[in-house]
Amino acid sequence: MHSFLVSLRSEFYKSRKTLAFWGAILLPVAIISLITFGFYAKSGKFTQSEGIVIWGQYVDGVLGVMGVLLMPMFVIFVAYSVNNIEHRADMWKSIFSLPLNRWGIYAGKFGFAVLLIALCLFLFAALLLAGGNILGVMKPDELKFHQYNFAAEAFLLHTKLFLSGMGILAIQFLLSLIWTDFIKPMGIGFLSTVAGIIAANVNWEYDYLIPYAHPLLALQSMKPSESGTVDVNVFSQEVVVGLIVAAVAFVLGYIIVARRSVK
Amino acid sequence: MYDYSIETQALQFRFGTQQVVDNVSLQVPKGSIYGFLGPNGAGKTTTIKLLLNLLRTREKNIYLFGQELNAKRVGILSRVGSLVEQPAIYGHLSGRENLTNRAMLLGVPKKNVQQLLKLVDLEQAAEKKASNYSLGMKQRLGIALALLADPELLILDEPTNGLDPNGIIEVRELLQDLAQNQGKTIFVSSHLLAEVEKMATHVGIINKGKLLFQGSIHELHALNASLVRIGVDRLAEAGEFLTQEGFLISASDGFLNVPFNSQEEMGRVNTLLVNHGFTVFSLQHQRKDLENLFLDITKN
């Protein structure tokens, strides 16, 4: 546990100047700012939307961009970046010669990647709520965000999206651990994401078995119902499969690290 | 208690079919500066990686501080500082941040960072990004990283690589100070005999994975002492006779070797042999410098 905690702390320390860390913060800030600006500029189009409906339109604008392609690509990039920082500095030999157990080092790195994605999606949820409420205050007659408290749905939606990305993260983490270059893990990740999107869009019956389709499937399963509410079943089929894949890939990654010789 | 900070027993390692380390039994006395010498590709770095558990063997044949490495890895490594090949440094962090990060991992107080920056003369460049450091500065930062936890044993792989003559002298003096005044054991690899000779108390010479010589620097110098090389008939008998007469004898390539002390003594050996019925074919005074000795040891 000691090795895990110091490894996690070190990951934060050395990554705080990297694109992966700032990406987790800037991505939600940029996307929510753009959508919020769009709503502000075109507020007249939403005067008929009330309560949860306007929130739905607002969230669609964000998650439509984020969930389909950006979220998987961000997860792939984080997995790459967390490992590449060691590959680039030829640091594995140095890390593995420290008095820390390999389990702690590996789990600390993986845990940091998970936390970066959690941070990113938490910021999405928090900024989404803040943005909607600010719009509601600035243009209360046109943008009626204040009619509905969307906090619970926002956090559940993003929790589900976060969990749906765990399968991709663990697979990509494994690939980035094995390969030192950028092209292989990123290429495989990108092609798999495209395949996942196609499988989800054509409603292939086994699409839930493809981790790269999970974020999109998670979004598709959260469309507002006819009664006007969003039914968020966090642990749906694809999320459960994603978590199982994540657990298997995580253990596999550890076996590789534990047996790895640093040549 | 233990006598050897590092001890290996017939250490073996192969990459595929290539035997890289072959039957290497190191004995590195506590408190020594052990120069691990060999030409490039001799197996030095592989041996060092084995000592640090970066490469793994199934056999229990590596002992550090008297403890078996696979069984006590974390405990042993907490007493070891190392620098393997080129120093591993995060280029996007400054020198100070690299040290702070390592201090965090090792649970070392941050005040040690400042001391180490001073020790390796990087105080002025402490806030500069490490990717902008010269090779020498990177090497010094690597040494600082190895020293951060105040380890009992330092394992350094070619630490003077890329340093200018002043830098080499500084590193040498630093290592000597650490061994003499702080009681640390230093295992330092090099392909430069002259470099090792200036600081080591003990030497191991490796080539093609085999340990060809191991002993104190005095023993190495003794090998280097000038010899009288004697060609004589009935070699074994003559050797026995000279030993009885109080001479230190060795035999090689069909010759007897006697340490050279003076021309008079050389003449006396000849007289003794002739008077006792031996036929002396040749008497040759031979002197070998260490460089040639190293080449001789490693050429086969």
Coordinates of C-alpha atoms in Angstrom, one line a residue:
Chain A
M1 CA 0.0 0.0 0.0
H2 CA 2.9 2.3 0.8
S3 CA 4.4 1.7 -2.7
F4 CA 1.0 2.4 -4.3
L5 CA 0.5 5.7 -2.4
V6 CA 4.0 7.1 -3.1
S7 CA 3.8 6.0 -6.7
L8 CA 0.4 7.8 -7.1
R9 CA 1.8 10.9 -5.4
S10 CA 4.8 10.8 -7.7
E11 CA 2.6 10.4 -10.8
F12 CA 0.8 13.6 -9.8
Y13 CA 4.0 15.4 -9.2
K14 CA 5.7 14.5 -12.4
S15 CA 2.6 14.8 -14.6
R16 CA 1.4 18.1 -13.5
K17 CA 3.3 19.8 -16.4
T18 CA 2.2 17.3 -19.1
L19 CA -0.5 17.6 -21.7
A20 CA -2.4 14.6 -20.2
F21 CA -2.9 16.4 -16.9
W22 CA -3.9 19.7 -18.4
G23 CA -6.0 17.9 -21.1
A24 CA -8.1 16.5 -18.3
I25 CA -8.8 20.1 -17.2
L26 CA -8.8 22.0 -20.4
L27 CA -11.0 19.6 -22.4
P28 CA -14.1 20.1 -20.2
V29 CA -13.4 23.8 -19.8
A30 CA -13.1 24.3 -23.6
I31 CA -16.1 22.1 -24.6
I32 CA -18.5 23.5 -22.0
S33 CA -17.4 27.0 -22.7
L34 CA -18.1 26.6 -26.4
I35 CA -21.5 25.0 -25.8
T36 CA -22.4 27.6 -23.2
F37 CA -21.4 30.3 -25.6
G38 CA -23.5 28.7 -28.3
F39 CA -26.6 28.6 -26.0
Y40 CA -26.0 32.2 -25.0
A41 CA -25.6 33.4 -28.5
K42 CA -28.6 31.4 -29.8
S43 CA -30.8 31.7 -26.7
G44 CA -33.8 32.6 -28.8
K45 CA -34.0 29.0 -30.1
F46 CA -34.6 27.5 -26.7
T47 CA -37.4 29.7 -25.3
Q48 CA -39.8 26.8 -25.7
S49 CA -37.7 24.4 -23.8
E50 CA -38.6 24.1 -20.2
G51 CA -37.3 22.2 -17.2
I52 CA -35.4 19.0 -17.9
V53 CA -35.8 19.5 -21.7
I54 CA -33.4 22.4 -21.9
W55 CA -31.0 20.5 -19.7
G56 CA -31.3 17.6 -22.1
Q57 CA -30.5 19.8 -25.1
Y58 CA -27.5 21.3 -23.3
V59 CA -26.2 17.9 -22.2
D60 CA -26.7 16.5 -25.7
G61 CA -24.5 19.3 -27.1
V62 CA -21.7 18.3 -24.6
L63 CA -21.9 14.5 -24.6
G64 CA -22.7 14.3 -28.4
V65 CA -19.2 15.7 -28.9
M66 CA -17.5 14.1 -25.9
G67 CA -19.0 10.7 -25.7
V68 CA -18.7 9.4 -29.2
L69 CA -15.1 10.1 -30.2
L70 CA -13.4 12.5 -27.8
M71 CA -13.9 10.4 -24.6
P72 CA -12.4 7.2 -26.1
M73 CA -9.5 9.1 -27.6
F74 CA -8.9 11.0 -24.4
V75 CA -8.8 7.7 -22.5
I76 CA -6.4 6.3 -25.1
F77 CA -4.2 9.4 -24.8
V78 CA -4.1 9.3 -21.0
A79 CA -3.1 5.6 -21.0
Y80 CA -0.3 6.4 -23.5
S81 CA 0.9 9.5 -21.7
V82 CA 1.2 7.9 -18.3
N83 CA 3.4 5.1 -19.7
N84 CA 5.2 7.2 -22.2
I85 CA 6.6 9.5 -19.5
E86 CA 8.7 6.5 -18.4
H87 CA 9.5 5.1 -21.8
R88 CA 10.7 8.5 -23.0
A89 CA 13.1 9.0 -20.1
D90 CA 14.2 5.4 -20.2
M91 CA 13.0 5.4 -16.6
W92 CA 11.8 1.8 -16.1
K93 CA 15.2 0.6 -15.0
S94 CA 15.5 3.4 -12.5
I95 CA 11.9 2.9 -11.1
F96 CA 12.3 -0.9 -10.8
S97 CA 15.6 -0.5 -9.0
L98 CA 13.9 1.5 -6.2
P99 CA 12.9 -0.2 -3.0
L100 CA 9.2 -0.2 -4.0
N101 CA 7.3 -3.3 -4.9
R102 CA 6.3 -3.6 -8.6
W103 CA 2.6 -4.0 -7.7
G104 CA 2.6 -0.6 -6.0
I105 CA 4.4 1.1 -8.9
Y106 CA 2.0 -0.4 -11.5
A107 CA -1.1 0.1 -9.5
G108 CA -0.1 3.7 -8.7
K109 CA 0.3 4.5 -12.4
F110 CA -3.0 2.8 -13.4
G111 CA -4.7 4.5 -10.4
F112 CA -3.4 7.9 -11.7
A113 CA -4.8 7.3 -15.2
V114 CA -8.2 6.4 -13.6
L115 CA -8.1 9.5 -11.5
L116 CA -7.3 11.7 -14.5
I117 CA -10.3 10.4 -16.3
A118 CA -12.4 10.8 -13.2
L119 CA -11.2 14.4 -12.8
C120 CA -12.0 15.1 -16.4
L121 CA -15.6 13.8 -16.2
F122 CA -16.2 15.3 -12.8
L123 CA -15.2 18.6 -14.2
F124 CA -17.6 18.0 -17.1
A125 CA -20.4 17.4 -14.7
A126 CA -19.5 20.3 -12.5
L127 CA -19.0 22.8 -15.3
L128 CA -22.1 21.6 -17.1
L129 CA -24.2 22.4 -14.0
A130 CA -22.4 25.7 -13.5
G131 CA -22.8 26.6 -17.1
G132 CA -26.5 25.8 -17.2
N133 CA -27.2 27.7 -14.0
I134 CA -25.2 30.7 -15.2
L135 CA -27.1 30.8 -18.4
G136 CA -30.3 30.5 -16.5
V137 CA -29.3 33.5 -14.4
M138 CA -28.1 35.6 -17.3
K139 CA -31.1 35.0 -19.5
P140 CA -33.9 33.7 -17.2
D141 CA -36.7 34.4 -19.6
E142 CA -35.2 32.5 -22.5
L143 CA -33.0 29.8 -21.0
K144 CA -35.1 28.2 -18.2
F145 CA -32.4 26.1 -16.6
H146 CA -33.5 27.1 -13.1
Q147 CA -36.8 25.2 -13.5
Y148 CA -35.1 21.9 -12.9
N149 CA -32.3 20.7 -10.6
F150 CA -30.2 18.6 -12.9
A151 CA -27.4 17.8 -10.4
A152 CA -28.2 14.2 -9.6
E153 CA -28.6 13.3 -13.3
A154 CA -25.5 15.2 -14.3
F155 CA -23.3 13.2 -11.8
L156 CA -25.0 9.9 -12.6
L157 CA -24.5 10.4 -16.4
H158 CA -20.9 11.2 -16.0
T159 CA -20.3 8.4 -13.5
K160 CA -21.7 6.0 -16.0
L161 CA -19.6 7.5 -18.8
F162 CA -16.5 7.2 -16.6
L163 CA -17.2 3.6 -15.8
S164 CA -17.9 2.8 -19.5
G165 CA -14.4 4.0 -20.3
M166 CA -12.6 1.6 -17.9
G167 CA -12.4 -1.3 -20.4
I168 CA -10.7 0.9 -23.0
L169 CA -8.4 2.4 -20.4
A170 CA -7.2 -1.0 -19.1
I171 CA -6.6 -2.4 -22.6
Q172 CA -4.8 0.8 -23.8
F173 CA -2.8 0.9 -20.6
L174 CA -1.6 -2.6 -21.4
L175 CA -0.7 -1.8 -25.0
S176 CA 1.1 1.4 -24.0
L177 CA 3.0 -0.5 -21.3
I178 CA 4.2 -3.1 -23.9
W179 CA 5.0 -0.7 -26.7
T180 CA 7.2 2.3 -26.4
D181 CA 6.1 4.0 -29.5
F182 CA 3.1 6.3 -30.2
I183 CA 1.8 4.7 -33.4
K184 CA 0.9 1.2 -32.3
P185 CA -1.2 1.8 -29.2
M186 CA -2.8 5.0 -30.7
G187 CA -3.4 3.3 -34.0
I188 CA -5.0 0.2 -32.5
G189 CA -7.0 2.4 -30.2
F190 CA -8.3 4.7 -32.9
L191 CA -9.3 1.8 -35.3
S192 CA -10.9 -0.1 -32.4
T193 CA -12.9 3.1 -31.5
V194 CA -14.1 3.5 -35.0
A195 CA -15.1 -0.2 -35.1
G196 CA -16.9 0.2 -31.8
I197 CA -18.8 3.2 -33.0
I198 CA -19.9 1.4 -36.1
A199 CA -20.9 -1.7 -34.1
A200 CA -23.0 0.5 -31.7
N201 CA -24.6 2.5 -34.5
V202 CA -25.7 -0.6 -36.4
N203 CA -27.0 -2.1 -33.1
W204 CA -24.9 -5.3 -33.5
E205 CA -26.3 -7.7 -31.0
Y206 CA -22.8 -8.3 -29.4
D207 CA -21.7 -4.7 -29.5
Y208 CA -21.6 -4.7 -25.6
L209 CA -18.7 -7.0 -25.8
I210 CA -16.5 -4.4 -27.5
P211 CA -15.0 -2.1 -24.8
Y212 CA -14.4 0.7 -27.4
A213 CA -18.2 0.8 -28.1
H214 CA -19.1 1.2 -24.4
P215 CA -19.1 5.0 -24.0
L216 CA -21.4 5.4 -27.0
L217 CA -23.6 2.5 -25.8
A218 CA -23.7 4.1 -22.3
L219 CA -24.9 7.4 -23.9
Q220 CA -27.5 5.6 -26.1
S221 CA -28.9 3.9 -23.0
M222 CA -29.4 7.2 -21.3
K223 CA -31.8 9.0 -23.7
P224 CA -34.7 10.8 -21.9
S225 CA -37.8 8.7 -21.6
E226 CA -41.2 9.8 -22.8
S227 CA -42.2 10.9 -19.3
G228 CA -39.4 13.6 -19.5
T229 CA -37.0 12.0 -17.1
V230 CA -33.6 10.5 -17.7
D231 CA -33.4 7.0 -16.4
V232 CA -29.7 6.3 -15.6
N233 CA -29.0 2.7 -14.9
V234 CA -25.3 3.0 -14.0
F235 CA -24.4 -0.7 -14.0
S236 CA -25.9 -1.6 -17.3
Q237 CA -24.7 -4.6 -19.4
E238 CA -21.9 -2.8 -21.2
V239 CA -20.6 -1.2 -18.0
V240 CA -20.4 -4.5 -16.3
V241 CA -18.6 -6.1 -19.3
G242 CA -16.3 -3.1 -19.4
L243 CA -15.4 -3.5 -15.7
I244 CA -14.7 -7.2 -16.2
V245 CA -12.5 -6.5 -19.2
A246 CA -10.7 -3.8 -17.1
A247 CA -10.1 -6.2 -14.3
V248 CA -8.7 -8.9 -16.6
A249 CA -6.4 -6.4 -18.5
F250 CA -5.3 -4.9 -15.2
V251 CA -4.2 -8.2 -13.9
L252 CA -2.5 -9.1 -17.2
G253 CA -0.6 -5.8 -17.1
Y254 CA 0.6 -6.6 -13.6
I255 CA 1.8 -10.1 -14.6
I256 CA 3.8 -8.4 -17.4
V257 CA 5.3 -5.8 -15.1
A258 CA 6.1 -8.4 -12.4
R259 CA 7.9 -10.6 -14.8
R260 CA 9.4 -7.9 -16.9
S261 CA 13.2 -7.8 -17.2
V262 CA 14.6 -4.4 -18.0
K263 CA 17.0 -5.1 -20.9
Chain B
M1 CA 27.4 -9.6 9.9
Y2 CA 28.7 -9.9 6.3
D3 CA 32.1 -9.3 4.8
Y4 CA 31.0 -8.7 1.2
S5 CA 28.5 -6.1 0.3
I6 CA 28.0 -8.0 -3.0
E7 CA 28.6 -11.6 -3.5
T8 CA 27.5 -13.7 -6.4
Q9 CA 27.9 -17.4 -6.8
A10 CA 28.6 -18.7 -10.3
L11 CA 26.2 -16.1 -11.8
Q12 CA 24.9 -17.0 -15.2
F13 CA 22.7 -15.1 -17.7
R14 CA 21.9 -15.6 -21.3
F15 CA 20.0 -13.5 -23.9
G16 CA 18.5 -16.2 -26.1
T17 CA 21.4 -18.5 -27.0
Q18 CA 24.1 -15.9 -26.2
Q19 CA 25.8 -16.4 -22.8
V20 CA 26.3 -12.9 -21.6
V21 CA 27.3 -13.6 -18.0
D22 CA 29.2 -16.9 -17.5
N23 CA 30.0 -18.2 -14.1
V24 CA 30.8 -14.9 -12.4
S25 CA 31.5 -15.0 -8.7
L26 CA 31.9 -11.5 -7.5
Q27 CA 33.2 -10.7 -4.0
V28 CA 32.9 -7.0 -3.2
P29 CA 34.3 -6.3 0.3
K30 CA 32.3 -3.9 2.5
G31 CA 33.8 -0.4 2.4
S32 CA 35.7 -1.0 -0.9
I33 CA 35.7 0.9 -4.1
Y34 CA 35.4 -2.0 -6.5
G35 CA 36.3 -1.3 -10.1
F36 CA 34.4 -3.6 -12.5
L37 CA 36.5 -3.4 -15.6
G38 CA 35.9 -4.8 -19.1
P39 CA 35.7 -3.7 -22.7
N40 CA 32.4 -2.7 -24.2
G41 CA 30.0 -5.6 -24.5
A42 CA 31.9 -7.7 -21.8
G43 CA 28.8 -8.2 -19.7
K44 CA 29.3 -5.3 -17.2
T45 CA 25.9 -3.7 -17.5
T46 CA 24.1 -7.1 -17.6
T47 CA 25.8 -8.0 -14.4
I48 CA 24.8 -4.7 -12.8
K49 CA 21.2 -5.2 -14.0
L50 CA 21.3 -8.6 -12.3
L51 CA 22.6 -7.1 -9.1
L52 CA 19.7 -4.7 -9.1
N53 CA 17.1 -7.3 -9.9
L54 CA 16.3 -5.6 -13.2
L55 CA 17.2 -8.8 -15.0
R56 CA 16.1 -11.9 -13.1
T57 CA 17.6 -15.2 -12.4
R58 CA 15.8 -18.1 -10.9
E59 CA 18.8 -19.3 -9.0
K60 CA 19.5 -17.9 -5.5
N61 CA 23.0 -16.8 -6.3
I62 CA 23.1 -13.1 -5.7
Y63 CA 23.7 -11.8 -2.2
L64 CA 23.8 -8.2 -1.2
F65 CA 24.7 -7.4 2.5
G66 CA 24.6 -11.2 3.0
Q67 CA 20.9 -11.5 2.0
E68 CA 19.6 -13.2 -1.0
L69 CA 18.3 -10.7 -3.6
N70 CA 15.1 -12.4 -4.8
A71 CA 13.9 -13.1 -1.3
K72 CA 14.7 -9.6 0.2
R73 CA 14.4 -7.4 -2.9
V74 CA 12.8 -4.3 -1.3
G75 CA 14.8 -4.4 1.9
I76 CA 18.1 -4.8 0.0
L77 CA 17.3 -2.1 -2.6
S78 CA 16.5 0.4 0.1
R79 CA 20.2 0.3 1.0
V80 CA 21.4 0.6 -2.6
G81 CA 21.8 3.6 -4.9
S82 CA 22.3 3.0 -8.6
L83 CA 23.0 4.6 -11.9
V84 CA 22.7 2.3 -14.9
E85 CA 23.9 3.3 -18.3
Q86 CA 22.7 6.8 -19.2
P87 CA 21.0 8.5 -16.2
A88 CA 17.3 8.2 -16.3
I89 CA 15.9 11.7 -16.0
Y90 CA 12.6 13.3 -16.7
G91 CA 13.4 15.9 -19.3
H92 CA 10.3 18.0 -18.7
L93 CA 11.2 18.5 -15.0
S94 CA 14.0 20.6 -13.6
G95 CA 17.0 19.1 -11.8
R96 CA 15.4 20.0 -8.5
E97 CA 12.1 18.5 -9.5
N98 CA 13.7 15.3 -10.6
L99 CA 15.3 15.0 -7.2
T100 CA 12.2 16.0 -5.3
N101 CA 10.2 13.4 -7.2
R102 CA 12.7 10.7 -6.3
A103 CA 12.8 11.9 -2.7
M104 CA 9.0 11.5 -2.6
L105 CA 9.4 7.9 -3.9
L106 CA 12.1 7.1 -1.4
G107 CA 10.5 8.8 1.6
V108 CA 13.6 11.0 2.0
P109 CA 13.3 14.6 3.5
K110 CA 13.3 17.4 0.9
K111 CA 16.2 19.1 2.6
N112 CA 18.4 16.3 1.2
V113 CA 17.6 17.6 -2.3
Q114 CA 19.4 20.9 -1.6
Q115 CA 22.4 19.1 -0.1
L116 CA 22.7 16.9 -3.1
L117 CA 22.4 19.7 -5.6
K118 CA 25.2 21.4 -3.8
L119 CA 27.3 18.2 -3.6
V120 CA 27.1 17.6 -7.4
D121 CA 27.4 21.3 -8.2
L122 CA 24.1 21.8 -9.8
E123 CA 22.7 24.5 -7.5
Q124 CA 22.9 27.1 -10.2
A125 CA 21.1 24.9 -12.8
A126 CA 18.6 23.5 -10.3
E127 CA 15.6 25.2 -11.8
K128 CA 16.6 24.6 -15.4
K129 CA 14.7 21.9 -17.4
A130 CA 16.8 18.7 -17.3
S131 CA 16.3 18.2 -21.1
N132 CA 18.5 21.3 -21.5
Y133 CA 21.3 19.9 -19.3
S134 CA 24.7 19.0 -20.9
L135 CA 25.7 15.3 -20.8
G136 CA 28.0 16.0 -17.8
M137 CA 25.2 17.7 -15.9
K138 CA 22.8 14.8 -16.6
Q139 CA 25.5 12.5 -15.3
R140 CA 26.0 14.5 -12.1
L141 CA 22.2 14.6 -11.6
G142 CA 22.1 10.8 -12.1
I143 CA 24.8 10.5 -9.4
A144 CA 22.8 12.8 -7.1
L145 CA 19.7 10.6 -7.7
A146 CA 21.7 7.6 -6.7
L147 CA 23.0 9.2 -3.5
L148 CA 19.7 10.7 -2.4
A149 CA 18.7 8.0 0.1
D150 CA 22.2 8.0 1.6
P151 CA 22.7 4.3 0.5
E152 CA 25.3 2.0 2.0
L153 CA 26.1 0.6 -1.4
L154 CA 26.4 2.6 -4.7
I155 CA 26.3 0.7 -8.0
L156 CA 27.4 3.0 -10.8
D157 CA 27.6 2.0 -14.4
E158 CA 30.3 4.0 -16.2
P159 CA 29.5 7.2 -14.1
T160 CA 32.2 9.2 -15.8
N161 CA 30.8 8.7 -19.3
G162 CA 30.5 12.0 -21.1
L163 CA 32.3 14.0 -18.4
D164 CA 35.2 16.3 -19.3
P165 CA 38.5 15.8 -17.5
N166 CA 37.5 18.1 -14.6
G167 CA 34.2 16.4 -14.2
I168 CA 36.0 13.0 -14.2
I169 CA 38.3 14.2 -11.4
E170 CA 35.3 15.6 -9.4
V171 CA 33.4 12.3 -9.6
R172 CA 36.5 10.4 -8.7
E173 CA 37.1 12.6 -5.6
L174 CA 33.5 12.4 -4.7
L175 CA 33.5 8.6 -4.8
Q176 CA 36.7 8.4 -2.8
D177 CA 35.3 10.7 -0.2
L178 CA 32.1 8.6 0.1
A179 CA 34.1 5.4 0.6
Q180 CA 36.8 6.7 2.9
N181 CA 34.9 9.2 5.0
Q182 CA 31.4 7.8 4.9
G183 CA 32.1 4.1 4.8
K184 CA 30.1 3.4 1.7
T185 CA 30.8 0.5 -0.6
I186 CA 31.1 1.6 -4.2
F187 CA 30.8 -0.8 -7.2
V188 CA 31.7 1.1 -10.3
S189 CA 32.0 -0.2 -13.8
S190 CA 34.3 1.2 -16.4
H191 CA 36.1 0.2 -19.6
L192 CA 39.0 2.5 -18.7
L193 CA 41.7 0.9 -16.6
A194 CA 43.5 4.1 -15.9
E195 CA 40.3 5.5 -14.4
V196 CA 39.7 2.5 -12.2
E197 CA 43.3 2.3 -11.1
K198 CA 43.2 5.9 -9.7
M199 CA 40.3 5.2 -7.3
A200 CA 39.6 1.5 -6.8
T201 CA 40.7 -0.5 -3.9
H202 CA 39.6 -3.7 -5.6
V203 CA 39.2 -4.8 -9.2
G204 CA 37.3 -7.3 -11.1
I205 CA 38.0 -7.8 -14.8
I206 CA 35.3 -9.3 -17.0
N207 CA 35.4 -10.2 -20.7
K208 CA 33.0 -12.1 -22.8
G209 CA 30.9 -12.7 -19.7
K210 CA 33.7 -14.4 -17.7
L211 CA 35.4 -12.9 -14.7
L212 CA 39.1 -13.1 -15.6
F213 CA 40.6 -11.5 -12.5
Q214 CA 39.4 -10.4 -9.1
G215 CA 41.4 -9.1 -6.3
S216 CA 42.8 -6.0 -4.6
I217 CA 44.5 -3.3 -6.6
H218 CA 47.8 -4.4 -5.0
E219 CA 47.3 -7.9 -6.3
L220 CA 46.7 -6.4 -9.7
H221 CA 49.8 -4.4 -9.4
A222 CA 51.7 -7.4 -8.3
L223 CA 50.7 -9.1 -11.5
N224 CA 52.1 -6.1 -13.2
A225 CA 55.5 -6.2 -11.4
S226 CA 58.5 -6.8 -13.6
L227 CA 59.5 -10.3 -13.9
V228 CA 62.5 -12.4 -14.7
R229 CA 61.4 -14.9 -17.3
I230 CA 63.7 -17.9 -17.3
G231 CA 63.9 -20.5 -20.0
V232 CA 65.3 -23.7 -18.4
D233 CA 65.2 -27.5 -18.9
R234 CA 63.4 -29.7 -16.4
L235 CA 61.0 -26.9 -15.7
A236 CA 59.1 -28.4 -12.8
E237 CA 62.2 -29.6 -11.1
A238 CA 63.9 -26.2 -11.6
G239 CA 60.8 -24.5 -10.2
E240 CA 60.8 -26.7 -7.1
F241 CA 64.5 -26.0 -6.6
L242 CA 64.1 -22.2 -6.8
T243 CA 61.1 -22.4 -4.4
Q244 CA 63.3 -24.2 -1.9
E245 CA 65.8 -21.5 -2.3
G246 CA 63.2 -19.0 -1.2
F247 CA 62.1 -17.5 -4.5
L248 CA 58.4 -16.9 -5.4
I249 CA 57.9 -18.9 -8.6
S250 CA 55.2 -19.1 -11.2
A251 CA 55.3 -20.9 -14.5
S252 CA 53.7 -19.9 -17.8
D253 CA 54.1 -20.8 -21.5
G254 CA 57.1 -23.1 -20.7
F255 CA 59.0 -20.4 -18.7
L256 CA 59.6 -19.9 -15.0
N257 CA 58.8 -16.4 -13.7
V258 CA 60.6 -14.9 -10.7
P259 CA 59.8 -11.4 -9.4
F260 CA 62.6 -9.0 -10.5
N261 CA 64.3 -7.2 -7.6
S262 CA 67.9 -6.4 -8.9
Q263 CA 70.3 -7.4 -11.6
E264 CA 72.5 -9.0 -9.0
E265 CA 69.7 -11.3 -7.9
M266 CA 68.9 -12.1 -11.5
G267 CA 72.6 -13.2 -11.8
R268 CA 72.3 -15.2 -8.6
V269 CA 69.3 -17.2 -9.9
N270 CA 71.2 -18.0 -13.0
T271 CA 74.3 -19.2 -11.1
L272 CA 72.2 -21.3 -8.7
L273 CA 70.5 -23.0 -11.6
V274 CA 73.7 -23.7 -13.5
N275 CA 75.6 -24.9 -10.4
H276 CA 72.8 -27.4 -9.8
G277 CA 73.0 -28.9 -13.2
F278 CA 70.1 -27.1 -14.9
T279 CA 70.6 -25.7 -18.4
V280 CA 69.4 -22.1 -18.7
F281 CA 68.4 -21.2 -22.2
S282 CA 67.4 -17.6 -21.6
L283 CA 67.0 -15.0 -18.9
Q284 CA 64.7 -12.1 -19.8
H285 CA 63.8 -9.1 -17.7
Q286 CA 60.1 -8.3 -18.5
R287 CA 58.1 -5.3 -17.6
K288 CA 54.4 -4.9 -18.4
D289 CA 52.3 -1.8 -17.9
L290 CA 48.8 -2.1 -16.6
E291 CA 47.3 -1.3 -19.9
N292 CA 49.0 -4.2 -21.6
L293 CA 48.2 -6.4 -18.6
F294 CA 44.5 -5.5 -19.1
L295 CA 44.7 -6.2 -22.8
D296 CA 46.4 -9.5 -22.0
I297 CA 43.8 -10.5 -19.5
T298 CA 40.9 -9.6 -21.8
K299 CA 42.2 -10.6 -25.2
N300 CA 41.5 -14.3 -25.0

